[in-house]
Coordinates of C-alpha atoms in Angstrom, one line a residue:
Chain A
X174 CA 8.5 -11.9 -0.1
X175 CA 5.3 -10.8 -1.7
X176 CA 4.9 -12.5 -4.8
X177 CA 1.6 -10.8 -7.5
X178 CA 0.7 -13.1 -10.6
X179 CA -1.7 -12.5 -13.3
X180 CA -2.3 -13.9 -17.1
X181 CA 0.1 -12.1 -19.8
X182 CA -3.1 -11.8 -22.4
X183 CA -6.6 -11.2 -22.6
X184 CA -8.3 -10.4 -26.1
X185 CA -12.2 -9.8 -25.7
X186 CA -14.6 -8.1 -28.7
X187 CA -16.3 -4.2 -28.2
X188 CA -19.6 -4.5 -25.5
X189 CA -18.4 -7.7 -24.0
X190 CA -17.0 -8.0 -20.6
X191 CA -13.6 -8.0 -19.5
X192 CA -12.6 -10.0 -16.6
X193 CA -8.2 -9.3 -15.5
X194 CA -7.6 -12.1 -13.1
X195 CA -4.1 -11.4 -10.7
X196 CA -3.3 -13.9 -7.7
X197 CA -1.0 -12.9 -5.0
X198 CA 0.8 -14.2 -1.8
X199 CA 0.8 -12.2 1.7
X200 CA -2.7 -12.8 3.4
X201 CA -1.4 -9.4 5.2
X202 CA -1.5 -7.7 2.0
X203 CA -4.1 -4.5 3.9
X204 CA -5.1 -2.6 0.1
X205 CA -5.4 -3.9 -3.3
X206 CA -4.9 -1.3 -6.4
X207 CA -5.5 -2.0 -10.2
X208 CA -3.9 0.2 -12.0
X209 CA -3.8 1.3 -15.8
X210 CA -1.2 2.3 -18.3
X211 CA -2.0 2.5 -21.7
X212 CA 1.5 2.8 -24.7
X213 CA 4.2 5.6 -23.7
X214 CA 2.2 6.2 -20.2
X215 CA 2.5 5.8 -16.8
X216 CA 0.3 4.3 -15.1
X217 CA -2.5 5.2 -13.9
X218 CA -5.0 4.4 -10.8
X219 CA -8.6 2.9 -11.5
X220 CA -9.3 1.6 -8.7
X221 CA -9.0 -0.7 -5.5
X222 CA -9.9 -2.6 -2.4
X223 CA -9.5 -2.9 1.4
X224 CA -8.6 -6.3 2.6
X225 CA -12.5 -6.5 5.1
X226 CA -14.3 -5.8 1.3
X227 CA -15.1 -8.8 -1.0
X228 CA -16.2 -6.3 -3.7
X229 CA -16.1 -2.9 -5.0
X230 CA -18.2 -1.7 -7.5
X231 CA -16.4 2.6 -9.8
X232 CA -19.2 2.6 -12.7
X233 CA -18.0 0.2 -15.6
X234 CA -15.2 -1.5 -13.0
X235 CA -16.4 -4.3 -10.4
X236 CA -13.1 -5.7 -8.6
X237 CA -13.8 -8.8 -6.2
X238 CA -11.6 -10.3 -3.8
X239 CA -12.0 -13.7 -2.5
X240 CA -9.7 -13.1 0.7
X241 CA -9.0 -17.1 1.6
X242 CA -8.3 -17.6 -2.3
X243 CA -6.3 -14.8 -2.2
X244 CA -7.5 -13.5 -6.2
X245 CA -8.4 -11.2 -7.1
X246 CA -10.8 -9.5 -10.8
X247 CA -11.0 -6.5 -12.4
X248 CA -14.4 -7.0 -14.7
X249 CA -14.7 -4.7 -17.1
X250 CA -18.6 -4.1 -18.7
X251 CA -19.4 -3.1 -22.1
X252 CA -16.4 -3.3 -23.2
X253 CA -14.0 -0.2 -25.0
X254 CA -11.4 0.2 -27.9
X255 CA -10.0 2.8 -25.0
X256 CA -9.7 0.1 -22.2
X257 CA -7.2 -1.6 -24.7
X258 CA -4.4 -1.4 -22.8
X259 CA -1.4 -3.0 -20.0
X260 CA -3.7 -3.6 -17.1
X261 CA -1.3 -3.9 -13.3
X262 CA -2.7 -6.0 -10.2
X263 CA -0.9 -4.7 -7.1
X264 CA -0.4 -5.6 -3.3
X265 CA 0.3 -3.4 -0.7
X266 CA 2.6 -5.4 2.2
X267 CA 3.4 -4.9 5.9
X268 CA 6.0 -2.5 5.1
X269 CA 3.6 -0.1 3.2
X270 CA 5.5 -1.3 -0.4
X271 CA 3.8 -2.1 -3.7
X272 CA 4.4 -5.6 -5.0
X273 CA 3.5 -5.3 -8.8
X274 CA 2.6 -8.2 -10.8
X275 CA 3.7 -8.1 -14.7
X276 CA 0.4 -6.7 -16.2
X277 CA -2.4 -8.2 -18.5
X278 CA -2.1 -6.9 -21.6
X279 CA -6.1 -6.2 -23.1
X280 CA -6.8 -6.0 -26.6
X281 CA -10.0 -4.8 -27.4
X282 CA -11.3 -6.3 -30.7
X283 CA -13.9 -3.9 -32.7
Chain B
X205 CA -4.4 18.2 -6.1
X206 CA -1.2 16.7 -6.3
X207 CA 0.6 16.4 -9.7
X208 CA 4.1 14.6 -10.0
X209 CA 6.3 15.7 -12.7
X210 CA 9.1 13.7 -14.8
X211 CA 11.8 14.5 -17.1
X212 CA 12.4 13.9 -19.7
X213 CA 10.0 12.7 -21.2
X214 CA 12.8 11.0 -23.7
X215 CA 16.1 10.6 -23.6
X216 CA 18.5 8.9 -25.6
X217 CA 22.3 8.7 -23.6
X218 CA 25.6 6.5 -25.3
X219 CA 26.6 4.1 -23.4
X220 CA 28.8 5.4 -20.3
X221 CA 27.4 8.8 -20.1
X222 CA 25.7 10.1 -17.1
X223 CA 22.1 10.4 -16.7
X224 CA 20.2 12.7 -14.2
X225 CA 16.2 11.9 -14.1
X226 CA 14.3 13.9 -11.8
X227 CA 11.0 14.3 -10.4
X228 CA 9.5 16.1 -8.7
X229 CA 5.7 16.0 -6.6
X230 CA 3.0 19.2 -5.4
X231 CA 0.5 19.5 -3.1
X232 CA 1.4 16.7 -0.3
X233 CA 3.9 16.7 2.1
X234 CA 6.5 14.3 2.9
X235 CA 5.6 11.6 0.2
X236 CA 6.7 8.5 0.3
X237 CA 8.5 8.3 -3.7
X238 CA 9.5 5.5 -5.5
X239 CA 11.4 5.0 -8.8
X240 CA 10.7 2.0 -11.0
X241 CA 12.0 0.7 -13.9
X242 CA 9.7 -1.1 -16.4
X243 CA 12.0 -3.2 -19.5
X244 CA 10.7 -3.5 -22.8
X245 CA 7.4 -5.6 -22.8
X246 CA 7.1 -6.1 -18.7
X247 CA 6.2 -5.6 -15.5
X248 CA 7.6 -2.6 -13.2
X249 CA 10.8 -3.4 -10.8
X250 CA 10.8 -1.2 -7.6
X251 CA 14.9 0.3 -7.9
X252 CA 14.9 2.6 -4.5
X253 CA 12.5 4.5 -2.4
X254 CA 12.4 7.3 -0.2
X255 CA 10.5 8.2 3.2
X256 CA 12.2 11.3 4.1
X257 CA 15.2 14.2 2.4
X258 CA 17.8 12.3 2.2
X259 CA 16.6 8.5 3.2
X260 CA 17.0 6.4 0.4
X261 CA 16.5 2.5 -0.1
X262 CA 17.6 0.8 -2.6
X263 CA 15.8 -2.3 -3.8
X264 CA 18.2 -3.6 -6.5
X265 CA 22.1 -4.2 -6.7
X266 CA 22.6 -1.4 -10.3
X267 CA 24.9 0.5 -11.7
X268 CA 22.1 3.6 -10.6
X269 CA 21.1 5.8 -7.1
X270 CA 19.0 8.1 -6.4
X271 CA 18.8 11.0 -4.1
X272 CA 16.3 12.9 -1.6
X273 CA 17.6 16.4 -1.6
X274 CA 14.5 18.1 -0.5
X275 CA 11.0 17.0 0.5
X276 CA 9.4 16.8 -2.5
X277 CA 12.3 15.9 -5.4
X278 CA 13.6 12.2 -6.5
X279 CA 16.1 12.5 -8.6
X280 CA 17.6 9.1 -10.2
X281 CA 21.0 8.8 -11.2
X282 CA 24.4 7.1 -12.5
X283 CA 27.7 8.1 -13.6
X284 CA 28.2 5.7 -16.5
X285 CA 25.4 4.1 -18.4
X286 CA 24.9 0.6 -18.9
X287 CA 23.0 -1.0 -22.7
X288 CA 20.6 -2.8 -20.0
X289 CA 19.6 0.4 -18.0
X290 CA 17.2 1.2 -21.1
X291 CA 13.9 1.3 -20.1
X292 CA 11.1 3.4 -19.1
X293 CA 11.3 4.5 -15.8
X294 CA 8.4 5.6 -13.8
X295 CA 8.9 8.2 -10.2
X296 CA 6.1 7.3 -7.9
X297 CA 4.5 9.4 -4.4
X298 CA 2.6 7.3 -2.3
X299 CA 0.6 7.8 1.3
X300 CA -2.5 5.5 1.7
X301 CA -2.4 5.3 -2.9
X302 CA 0.9 5.1 -5.0
X303 CA 0.4 7.8 -8.0
X304 CA 2.7 7.9 -10.6
X305 CA 4.3 10.4 -13.1
X306 CA 3.8 9.9 -16.7
X307 CA 7.6 7.8 -17.4
X308 CA 11.2 8.9 -18.9
X309 CA 12.2 6.7 -21.6
X310 CA 15.5 6.2 -21.7
X311 CA 17.3 4.8 -24.5
X312 CA 21.1 3.9 -24.2
X313 CA 22.8 2.9 -27.5

């Protein structure tokens, strides 16, 4: 089955850019998602990218997809303290099921 | 617009007691519905999913069960809770994208 991997932790200073990386194994994944989870809350869909795209930009968020390497990244420009959260990468498989990575905890220092 | 509700928000139950968590979706028809569990500080584990009324698929063998008595209602149950059932339970619905409810934090003592 699909395996989705993320680094556990990222620390950045306020105002810097954050880059959260994710790798997946199923080359047939059609959609790839980024979710944000704030403490004690559910998951909020941030953005997604279709597998035939290389890049998607939405305000401060930029998603890059390298389909050859099965690598997905989320860049947050001008990171703010409110961006501190856990970020989950997820991939859709052929059965339309989501497989989640373990989450990357982003800590933003003032 | 679509919304998803979960209740209760928090729950503390003794070992061996029953469990019933409810999830309802508004503003959509015939969604796929999901139950996930998130253990403290960890990622999401898919427990059950449903593609229609009465259709439940289990991903992980355990002492939990799920039911879908109505199109937009998904219930997670247990007859006897274990300590290891503690966690954060998330309901989700999808058509293409998947959207999550606010979660229920369950503590089994």
